[in-house]
mmCIF file with all atom_site columns, C-alpha atoms in Angstrom:
data_model
loop_
_atom_site.group_PDB
_atom_site.id
_atom_site.type_symbol
_atom_site.label_atom_id
_atom_site.label_alt_id
_atom_site.label_comp_id
_atom_site.label_asym_id
_atom_site.label_entity_id
_atom_site.label_seq_id
_atom_site.pdbx_PDB_ins_code
_atom_site.Cartn_x
_atom_site.Cartn_y
_atom_site.Cartn_z
_atom_site.occupancy
_atom_site.B_iso_or_equiv
_atom_site.pdbx_formal_charge
_atom_site.auth_seq_id
_atom_site.auth_comp_id
_atom_site.auth_asym_id
_atom_site.auth_atom_id
_atom_site.pdbx_PDB_model_num
ATOM 1   C CA . MET A 1 1   ? 94.285  104.303 75.467  1.00 85.00 ? 15  MET A CA 1
ATOM 2   C CA . LEU A 1 2   ? 93.992  103.324 78.831  1.00 85.00 ? 16  LEU A CA 1
ATOM 3   C CA . ASP A 1 3   ? 94.709  105.092 82.156  1.00 87.00 ? 17  ASP A CA 1
ATOM 4   C CA . ALA A 1 4   ? 96.388  102.798 85.598  1.00 87.00 ? 18  ALA A CA 1
ATOM 5   C CA . GLN A 1 5   ? 93.969  105.457 87.710  1.00 88.00 ? 19  GLN A CA 1
ATOM 6   C CA . TYR A 1 6   ? 90.612  103.371 86.462  1.00 85.00 ? 20  TYR A CA 1
ATOM 7   C CA . TRP A 1 7   ? 92.774  98.864  86.565  1.00 80.00 ? 21  TRP A CA 1
ATOM 8   C CA . GLY A 1 8   ? 92.975  96.656  88.848  1.00 75.00 ? 22  GLY A CA 1
ATOM 9   C CA . ARG A 1 9   ? 91.398  95.931  92.248  1.00 72.00 ? 23  ARG A CA 1
ATOM 10  C CA . PRO A 1 10  ? 91.555  98.264  94.022  1.00 74.00 ? 24  PRO A CA 1
ATOM 11  C CA . THR A 1 11  ? 92.054  101.064 90.838  1.00 80.00 ? 25  THR A CA 1
ATOM 12  C CA . LEU A 1 12  ? 96.285  102.272 90.631  1.00 84.00 ? 26  LEU A CA 1
ATOM 13  C CA . ALA A 1 13  ? 96.250  106.132 92.599  1.00 84.00 ? 27  ALA A CA 1
ATOM 14  C CA . GLN A 1 14  ? 97.793  107.452 89.747  1.00 86.00 ? 28  GLN A CA 1
ATOM 15  C CA . ARG A 1 15  ? 97.437  109.044 86.648  1.00 86.00 ? 29  ARG A CA 1
ATOM 16  C CA . ARG A 1 16  ? 98.604  107.840 83.360  1.00 88.00 ? 30  ARG A CA 1
ATOM 17  C CA . ARG A 1 17  ? 97.861  107.458 80.530  1.00 88.00 ? 31  ARG A CA 1
ATOM 18  C CA . ARG A 1 18  ? 98.765  104.722 78.197  1.00 88.00 ? 32  ARG A CA 1
ATOM 19  C CA . ILE A 1 19  ? 97.973  103.965 73.865  1.00 88.00 ? 33  ILE A CA 1
ATOM 20  C CA . PHE A 1 20  ? 98.279  100.415 73.524  1.00 86.00 ? 34  PHE A CA 1
ATOM 21  C CA . LEU A 1 21  ? 98.496  98.652  69.599  1.00 86.00 ? 35  LEU A CA 1
ATOM 22  C CA . VAL A 1 22  ? 96.916  94.707  69.136  1.00 85.00 ? 36  VAL A CA 1
ATOM 23  C CA . ALA A 1 23  ? 97.156  94.118  65.958  1.00 84.00 ? 37  ALA A CA 1
ATOM 24  C CA . ASP A 1 24  ? 95.348  90.971  64.616  1.00 80.00 ? 38  ASP A CA 1
ATOM 25  C CA . PHE A 1 25  ? 96.463  90.387  61.654  1.00 82.00 ? 39  PHE A CA 1
ATOM 26  C CA . GLY A 1 26  ? 94.401  86.979  60.377  1.00 77.00 ? 40  GLY A CA 1
ATOM 27  C CA . GLY A 1 27  ? 90.641  88.642  61.612  1.00 76.00 ? 41  GLY A CA 1
ATOM 28  C CA . SER A 1 28  ? 88.505  91.431  63.653  1.00 75.00 ? 42  SER A CA 1
ATOM 29  C CA . ARG A 1 29  ? 90.117  90.284  67.167  1.00 81.00 ? 43  ARG A CA 1
ATOM 30  C CA . ALA A 1 30  ? 92.283  92.771  68.265  1.00 81.00 ? 44  ALA A CA 1
ATOM 31  C CA . THR A 1 31  ? 88.754  95.145  69.452  1.00 80.00 ? 45  THR A CA 1
ATOM 32  C CA . GLU A 1 32  ? 86.907  91.489  70.697  1.00 80.00 ? 46  GLU A CA 1
ATOM 33  C CA . ILE A 1 33  ? 90.623  91.543  72.632  1.00 81.00 ? 47  ILE A CA 1
ATOM 34  C CA . LEU A 1 34  ? 91.173  95.719  73.238  1.00 79.00 ? 48  LEU A CA 1
ATOM 35  C CA . PHE A 1 35  ? 87.470  96.774  74.438  1.00 76.00 ? 49  PHE A CA 1
ATOM 36  C CA . LYS A 1 36  ? 85.451  93.610  76.377  1.00 75.00 ? 50  LYS A CA 1
ATOM 37  C CA . ALA A 1 37  ? 84.461  94.061  79.829  1.00 70.00 ? 51  ALA A CA 1
ATOM 38  C CA . ARG A 1 38  ? 86.035  91.972  82.194  1.00 66.00 ? 52  ARG A CA 1
ATOM 39  C CA . ASP A 1 39  ? 86.112  90.912  86.220  1.00 63.00 ? 53  ASP A CA 1
ATOM 40  C CA . LEU A 1 40  ? 90.091  91.294  86.788  1.00 53.00 ? 54  LEU A CA 1
ATOM 41  C CA . LYS A 1 41  ? 91.982  91.482  90.158  1.00 51.00 ? 55  LYS A CA 1
ATOM 42  C CA . SER A 1 42  ? 95.123  91.953  90.563  1.00 42.00 ? 56  SER A CA 1
ATOM 43  C CA . VAL A 1 43  ? 97.414  88.774  91.054  1.00 39.00 ? 57  VAL A CA 1
ATOM 44  C CA . PHE A 1 44  ? 100.064 91.251  92.892  1.00 38.00 ? 58  PHE A CA 1
ATOM 45  C CA . THR A 1 45  ? 98.174  92.767  96.632  1.00 40.00 ? 59  THR A CA 1
ATOM 46  C CA . SER A 1 46  ? 100.632 92.368  98.219  1.00 38.00 ? 60  SER A CA 1
ATOM 47  C CA . CYS A 1 47  ? 99.874  95.499  99.681  1.00 40.00 ? 61  CYS A CA 1
ATOM 48  C CA . GLY A 1 48  ? 96.333  95.020  101.229 1.00 40.00 ? 62  GLY A CA 1
ATOM 49  C CA . GLU A 1 49  ? 92.970  95.475  100.407 1.00 39.00 ? 63  GLU A CA 1
ATOM 50  C CA . SER A 1 50  ? 93.994  99.862  99.114  1.00 40.00 ? 64  SER A CA 1
ATOM 51  C CA . ARG A 1 51  ? 96.822  101.431 97.533  1.00 37.00 ? 65  ARG A CA 1
ATOM 52  C CA . GLN A 1 52  ? 95.855  104.370 99.178  1.00 37.00 ? 66  GLN A CA 1
ATOM 53  C CA . SER A 1 53  ? 98.493  105.870 102.003 1.00 37.00 ? 67  SER A CA 1
ATOM 54  C CA . SER A 1 54  ? 97.098  104.433 105.291 1.00 34.00 ? 68  SER A CA 1
ATOM 55  C CA . THR A 1 55  ? 98.159  104.197 108.602 1.00 32.00 ? 69  THR A CA 1
ATOM 56  C CA . ILE A 1 56  ? 99.352  100.916 108.428 1.00 35.00 ? 70  ILE A CA 1
ATOM 57  C CA . THR A 1 57  ? 101.317 101.307 105.390 1.00 41.00 ? 71  THR A CA 1
ATOM 58  C CA . SER A 1 58  ? 102.381 104.264 105.941 1.00 44.00 ? 72  SER A CA 1
ATOM 59  C CA . ARG A 1 59  ? 103.762 103.019 108.890 1.00 46.00 ? 73  ARG A CA 1
ATOM 60  C CA . ILE A 1 60  ? 102.263 106.262 111.134 1.00 51.00 ? 74  ILE A CA 1
ATOM 61  C CA . SER A 1 61  ? 99.999  104.181 114.488 1.00 51.00 ? 75  SER A CA 1
ATOM 62  C CA . SER A 1 62  ? 97.106  105.717 115.213 1.00 50.00 ? 76  SER A CA 1
ATOM 63  C CA . GLN A 1 63  ? 98.501  106.528 118.262 1.00 56.00 ? 77  GLN A CA 1
ATOM 64  C CA . LYS A 1 64  ? 101.683 109.693 116.665 1.00 58.00 ? 78  LYS A CA 1
ATOM 65  C CA . ALA A 1 65  ? 98.896  110.583 113.948 1.00 54.00 ? 79  ALA A CA 1
ATOM 66  C CA . GLY A 1 66  ? 97.453  112.137 117.316 1.00 60.00 ? 80  GLY A CA 1
ATOM 67  C CA . GLY A 1 67  ? 93.342  110.807 116.015 1.00 61.00 ? 81  GLY A CA 1
ATOM 68  C CA . LYS A 1 68  ? 94.243  114.111 113.764 1.00 69.00 ? 82  LYS A CA 1
ATOM 69  C CA . ILE A 1 69  ? 92.571  112.628 109.528 1.00 71.00 ? 83  ILE A CA 1
ATOM 70  C CA . PRO A 1 70  ? 96.090  113.359 108.014 1.00 70.00 ? 84  PRO A CA 1
ATOM 71  C CA . ILE A 1 71  ? 96.046  114.764 104.342 1.00 72.00 ? 85  ILE A CA 1
ATOM 72  C CA . ILE A 1 72  ? 97.733  113.864 101.047 1.00 76.00 ? 86  ILE A CA 1
ATOM 73  C CA . ARG A 1 73  ? 97.650  115.104 98.178  1.00 75.00 ? 87  ARG A CA 1
ATOM 74  C CA . PRO A 1 74  ? 100.253 114.731 95.152  1.00 77.00 ? 88  PRO A CA 1
ATOM 75  C CA . PHE A 1 75  ? 102.072 117.500 94.436  1.00 74.00 ? 89  PHE A CA 1
ATOM 76  C CA . GLN A 1 76  ? 102.668 119.222 90.647  1.00 75.00 ? 90  GLN A CA 1
ATOM 77  C CA . GLU A 1 77  ? 106.510 120.739 91.092  1.00 75.00 ? 91  GLU A CA 1
ATOM 78  C CA . ARG A 1 78  ? 106.473 121.515 87.384  1.00 75.00 ? 92  ARG A CA 1
ATOM 79  C CA . ARG A 1 79  ? 103.185 123.240 87.442  1.00 78.00 ? 93  ARG A CA 1
ATOM 80  C CA . MET A 1 80  ? 104.080 124.929 90.619  1.00 80.00 ? 94  MET A CA 1
ATOM 81  C CA . ARG A 1 81  ? 107.197 126.174 88.880  1.00 81.00 ? 95  ARG A CA 1
ATOM 82  C CA . SER A 1 82  ? 105.592 127.711 86.401  1.00 86.00 ? 96  SER A CA 1
ATOM 83  C CA . THR A 1 83  ? 102.906 129.057 87.564  1.00 87.00 ? 97  THR A CA 1
ATOM 84  C CA . ALA A 1 84  ? 105.003 130.688 90.174  1.00 85.00 ? 98  ALA A CA 1
ATOM 85  C CA . LYS A 1 85  ? 106.929 132.363 87.550  1.00 88.00 ? 99  LYS A CA 1
ATOM 86  C CA . GLU A 1 86  ? 103.642 133.715 86.449  1.00 90.00 ? 100 GLU A CA 1
ATOM 87  C CA . ARG A 1 87  ? 102.683 134.547 89.831  1.00 89.00 ? 101 ARG A CA 1
ATOM 88  C CA . ASN A 1 88  ? 99.493  132.548 89.092  1.00 88.00 ? 102 ASN A CA 1
ATOM 89  C CA . GLU A 1 89  ? 97.652  131.812 92.471  1.00 86.00 ? 103 GLU A CA 1
ATOM 90  C CA . LYS A 1 90  ? 95.513  129.896 91.515  1.00 85.00 ? 104 LYS A CA 1
ATOM 91  C CA . GLY A 1 91  ? 96.848  127.734 89.920  1.00 83.00 ? 105 GLY A CA 1
ATOM 92  C CA . PHE A 1 92  ? 99.927  127.511 91.721  1.00 81.00 ? 106 PHE A CA 1
ATOM 93  C CA . HIS A 1 93  ? 97.470  126.341 95.394  1.00 78.00 ? 107 HIS A CA 1
ATOM 94  C CA . GLY A 1 94  ? 95.900  124.211 92.346  1.00 78.00 ? 108 GLY A CA 1
ATOM 95  C CA . SER A 1 95  ? 100.070 122.245 92.203  1.00 78.00 ? 109 SER A CA 1
ATOM 96  C CA . PHE A 1 96  ? 99.098  120.819 94.974  1.00 77.00 ? 110 PHE A CA 1
ATOM 97  C CA . GLY A 1 97  ? 96.121  119.017 93.968  1.00 75.00 ? 111 GLY A CA 1
ATOM 98  C CA . ARG A 1 98  ? 92.472  117.962 96.166  1.00 76.00 ? 112 ARG A CA 1
ATOM 99  C CA . THR A 1 99  ? 92.420  114.663 98.414  1.00 74.00 ? 113 THR A CA 1
ATOM 100 C CA . GLY A 1 100 ? 91.271  111.822 96.846  1.00 76.00 ? 114 GLY A CA 1
ATOM 101 C CA . ASP A 1 101 ? 93.259  113.223 93.369  1.00 79.00 ? 115 ASP A CA 1
ATOM 102 C CA . PRO A 1 102 ? 94.772  110.226 91.871  1.00 82.00 ? 116 PRO A CA 1
ATOM 103 C CA . PHE A 1 103 ? 98.665  110.695 91.737  1.00 82.00 ? 117 PHE A CA 1
ATOM 104 C CA . PRO A 1 104 ? 100.692 111.951 88.236  1.00 81.00 ? 118 PRO A CA 1
ATOM 105 C CA . THR A 1 105 ? 101.715 109.852 85.659  1.00 83.00 ? 119 THR A CA 1
ATOM 106 C CA . LEU A 1 106 ? 105.084 108.810 87.529  1.00 84.00 ? 120 LEU A CA 1
ATOM 107 C CA . LEU A 1 107 ? 108.204 110.082 85.382  1.00 79.00 ? 121 LEU A CA 1
ATOM 108 C CA . ALA A 1 108 ? 112.040 108.218 85.048  1.00 83.00 ? 122 ALA A CA 1
ATOM 109 C CA . GLY A 1 109 ? 113.367 111.159 84.365  1.00 73.00 ? 123 GLY A CA 1
ATOM 110 C CA . SER A 1 110 ? 112.326 113.514 87.867  1.00 72.00 ? 124 SER A CA 1
ATOM 111 C CA . VAL A 1 111 ? 111.548 113.109 90.993  1.00 70.00 ? 125 VAL A CA 1
ATOM 112 C CA . ASN A 1 112 ? 107.583 112.983 91.789  1.00 77.00 ? 126 ASN A CA 1
ATOM 113 C CA . TYR A 1 113 ? 106.464 114.408 95.133  1.00 78.00 ? 127 TYR A CA 1
ATOM 114 C CA . PHE A 1 114 ? 103.582 114.512 97.859  1.00 80.00 ? 128 PHE A CA 1
ATOM 115 C CA . SER A 1 115 ? 102.375 116.476 100.375 1.00 79.00 ? 129 SER A CA 1
ATOM 116 C CA . PHE A 1 116 ? 100.122 115.697 103.436 1.00 80.00 ? 130 PHE A CA 1
ATOM 117 C CA . TRP A 1 117 ? 100.143 117.096 106.505 1.00 79.00 ? 131 TRP A CA 1
ATOM 118 C CA . TYR A 1 118 ? 97.532  116.786 109.733 1.00 80.00 ? 132 TYR A CA 1
ATOM 119 C CA . GLU A 1 119 ? 93.548  117.907 108.987 1.00 79.00 ? 133 GLU A CA 1
ATOM 120 C CA . GLY A 1 120 ? 93.864  122.514 110.419 1.00 77.00 ? 134 GLY A CA 1
ATOM 121 C CA . GLU A 1 121 ? 97.637  122.448 110.770 1.00 79.00 ? 135 GLU A CA 1
ATOM 122 C CA . GLU A 1 122 ? 98.087  123.282 106.703 1.00 75.00 ? 136 GLU A CA 1
ATOM 123 C CA . LYS A 1 123 ? 101.550 125.013 108.397 1.00 80.00 ? 137 LYS A CA 1
ATOM 124 C CA . GLU A 1 124 ? 103.350 122.116 109.922 1.00 82.00 ? 138 GLU A CA 1
ATOM 125 C CA . GLY A 1 125 ? 102.693 120.216 106.802 1.00 81.00 ? 139 GLY A CA 1
ATOM 126 C CA . PHE A 1 126 ? 105.886 119.553 104.308 1.00 84.00 ? 140 PHE A CA 1
ATOM 127 C CA . ILE A 1 127 ? 106.740 118.033 100.540 1.00 81.00 ? 141 ILE A CA 1
ATOM 128 C CA . ARG A 1 128 ? 107.912 114.808 100.398 1.00 84.00 ? 142 ARG A CA 1
ATOM 129 C CA . GLN A 1 129 ? 109.353 112.661 97.998  1.00 85.00 ? 143 GLN A CA 1
ATOM 130 C CA . LEU A 1 130 ? 107.468 109.400 96.599  1.00 87.00 ? 144 LEU A CA 1
ATOM 131 C CA . THR A 1 131 ? 109.446 106.332 97.511  1.00 89.00 ? 145 THR A CA 1
ATOM 132 C CA . PRO A 1 132 ? 110.877 103.465 95.597  1.00 91.00 ? 146 PRO A CA 1
ATOM 133 C CA . LEU A 1 133 ? 107.974 101.163 97.131  1.00 91.00 ? 147 LEU A CA 1
ATOM 134 C CA . GLU A 1 134 ? 104.691 104.195 96.749  1.00 89.00 ? 148 GLU A CA 1
ATOM 135 C CA . CYS A 1 135 ? 106.606 104.332 93.163  1.00 89.00 ? 149 CYS A CA 1
ATOM 136 C CA . GLU A 1 136 ? 105.699 100.161 93.347  1.00 91.00 ? 150 GLU A CA 1
ATOM 137 C CA . ARG A 1 137 ? 102.354 100.819 94.420  1.00 89.00 ? 151 ARG A CA 1
ATOM 138 C CA . LEU A 1 138 ? 101.542 103.347 92.615  1.00 88.00 ? 152 LEU A CA 1
ATOM 139 C CA . MET A 1 139 ? 102.467 101.123 89.877  1.00 90.00 ? 153 MET A CA 1
ATOM 140 C CA . GLY A 1 140 ? 100.196 98.267  91.066  1.00 89.00 ? 154 GLY A CA 1
ATOM 141 C CA . LEU A 1 141 ? 103.600 96.396  91.372  1.00 90.00 ? 155 LEU A CA 1
ATOM 142 C CA . PRO A 1 142 ? 105.543 93.460  93.342  1.00 90.00 ? 156 PRO A CA 1
ATOM 143 C CA . GLU A 1 143 ? 106.685 95.282  96.778  1.00 91.00 ? 157 GLU A CA 1
ATOM 144 C CA . GLY A 1 144 ? 110.567 95.399  95.970  1.00 93.00 ? 158 GLY A CA 1
ATOM 145 C CA . TRP A 1 145 ? 109.776 94.506  92.101  1.00 93.00 ? 159 TRP A CA 1
ATOM 146 C CA . THR A 1 146 ? 112.641 96.941  91.790  1.00 93.00 ? 160 THR A CA 1
ATOM 147 C CA . ALA A 1 147 ? 115.319 96.283  94.952  1.00 94.00 ? 161 ALA A CA 1
ATOM 148 C CA . PHE A 1 148 ? 117.429 93.444  93.785  1.00 94.00 ? 162 PHE A CA 1
ATOM 149 C CA . GLY A 1 149 ? 118.916 93.256  89.709  1.00 91.00 ? 163 GLY A CA 1
ATOM 150 C CA . TYR A 1 150 ? 118.926 89.453  88.133  1.00 89.00 ? 164 TYR A CA 1
ATOM 151 C CA . ARG A 1 151 ? 122.494 88.441  90.114  1.00 92.00 ? 165 ARG A CA 1
ATOM 152 C CA . ASP A 1 152 ? 120.499 89.452  93.941  1.00 92.00 ? 166 ASP A CA 1
ATOM 153 C CA . GLU A 1 153 ? 122.966 92.770  93.963  1.00 95.00 ? 167 GLU A CA 1
ATOM 154 C CA . ALA A 1 154 ? 120.708 96.112  95.376  1.00 95.00 ? 168 ALA A CA 1
ATOM 155 C CA . ILE A 1 155 ? 119.716 98.184  92.933  1.00 94.00 ? 169 ILE A CA 1
ATOM 156 C CA . ASN A 1 156 ? 120.267 101.937 94.038  1.00 93.00 ? 170 ASN A CA 1
ATOM 157 C CA . ASP A 1 157 ? 116.891 104.441 93.781  1.00 91.00 ? 171 ASP A CA 1
ATOM 158 C CA . TYR A 1 158 ? 118.008 106.411 91.189  1.00 91.00 ? 172 TYR A CA 1
ATOM 159 C CA . ALA A 1 159 ? 117.749 103.863 88.899  1.00 92.00 ? 173 ALA A CA 1
ATOM 160 C CA . ARG A 1 160 ? 114.350 102.293 90.251  1.00 93.00 ? 174 ARG A CA 1
ATOM 161 C CA . TYR A 1 161 ? 112.777 105.566 90.165  1.00 91.00 ? 175 TYR A CA 1
ATOM 162 C CA . LYS A 1 162 ? 114.209 105.309 86.116  1.00 92.00 ? 176 LYS A CA 1
ATOM 163 C CA . ALA A 1 163 ? 112.818 101.751 85.401  1.00 91.00 ? 177 ALA A CA 1
ATOM 164 C CA . ILE A 1 164 ? 109.693 101.947 87.444  1.00 91.00 ? 178 ILE A CA 1
ATOM 165 C CA . GLY A 1 165 ? 108.786 105.669 84.739  1.00 89.00 ? 179 GLY A CA 1
ATOM 166 C CA . ASN A 1 166 ? 109.562 102.944 82.279  1.00 89.00 ? 180 ASN A CA 1
ATOM 167 C CA . ALA A 1 167 ? 107.345 100.250 83.123  1.00 89.00 ? 181 ALA A CA 1
ATOM 168 C CA . ILE A 1 168 ? 103.434 99.562  82.447  1.00 88.00 ? 182 ILE A CA 1
ATOM 169 C CA . ALA A 1 169 ? 101.035 99.838  84.547  1.00 90.00 ? 183 ALA A CA 1
ATOM 170 C CA . VAL A 1 170 ? 100.154 95.819  85.716  1.00 89.00 ? 184 VAL A CA 1
ATOM 171 C CA . PRO A 1 171 ? 96.532  96.044  85.465  1.00 88.00 ? 185 PRO A CA 1
ATOM 172 C CA . CYS A 1 172 ? 96.651  97.604  82.527  1.00 88.00 ? 186 CYS A CA 1
ATOM 173 C CA . THR A 1 173 ? 98.833  95.194  81.515  1.00 88.00 ? 187 THR A CA 1
ATOM 174 C CA . GLU A 1 174 ? 96.589  91.661  82.653  1.00 88.00 ? 188 GLU A CA 1
ATOM 175 C CA . TYR A 1 175 ? 93.702  92.998  81.051  1.00 86.00 ? 189 TYR A CA 1
ATOM 176 C CA . ILE A 1 176 ? 94.713  92.238  77.338  1.00 87.00 ? 190 ILE A CA 1
ATOM 177 C CA . MET A 1 177 ? 97.191  90.156  77.998  1.00 88.00 ? 191 MET A CA 1
ATOM 178 C CA . ALA A 1 178 ? 94.053  88.000  79.899  1.00 87.00 ? 192 ALA A CA 1
ATOM 179 C CA . GLY A 1 179 ? 91.098  89.303  76.543  1.00 86.00 ? 193 GLY A CA 1
ATOM 180 C CA . ILE A 1 180 ? 94.594  87.788  74.218  1.00 87.00 ? 194 ILE A CA 1
ATOM 181 C CA . ALA A 1 181 ? 94.641  84.563  75.843  1.00 88.00 ? 195 ALA A CA 1
ATOM 182 C CA . GLU A 1 182 ? 90.560  84.568  76.321  1.00 86.00 ? 196 GLU A CA 1
ATOM 183 C CA . VAL A 1 183 ? 90.716  84.630  72.593  1.00 83.00 ? 197 VAL A CA 1
ATOM 184 C CA . LEU A 1 184 ? 93.742  82.412  72.459  1.00 80.00 ? 198 LEU A CA 1
#
């Protein structure tokens, strides 16, 4: 089982645990492919040094931010709804995650949210949906990867979210493919 939050350079800011199987019917090379340490750098580095949100990647100027520190936390809508129904205040607050927590696994059938505010202005914060571009970054895909179909027609956001939610995180796949290429 590989978790996307631990793979690639920079590592992905998403918790995405997936089981990968490598079958080797003629020998015992599957272990060598899956468990050998490799130094990999993601092929797609269109987001710069960090895939974490910053004033540069989110297009918020430092002047507009007024020198305040932005707080970005993953938001788990399902957890929030269930804990609110149970009147579990601690669980409800926990649905907002902590600063630096990885985002929950992006799902094909649901919207992915995060919370945002400036330090000291929690009551002025808001919750918003991730854009398809932000979801592509969380998967390690190049920017705009899902924007157009094979005939260069624009793909709607719903279809893009679905495709991204069904995708495999690029750094995990690169690791396995590098192992296969090395062994073969």
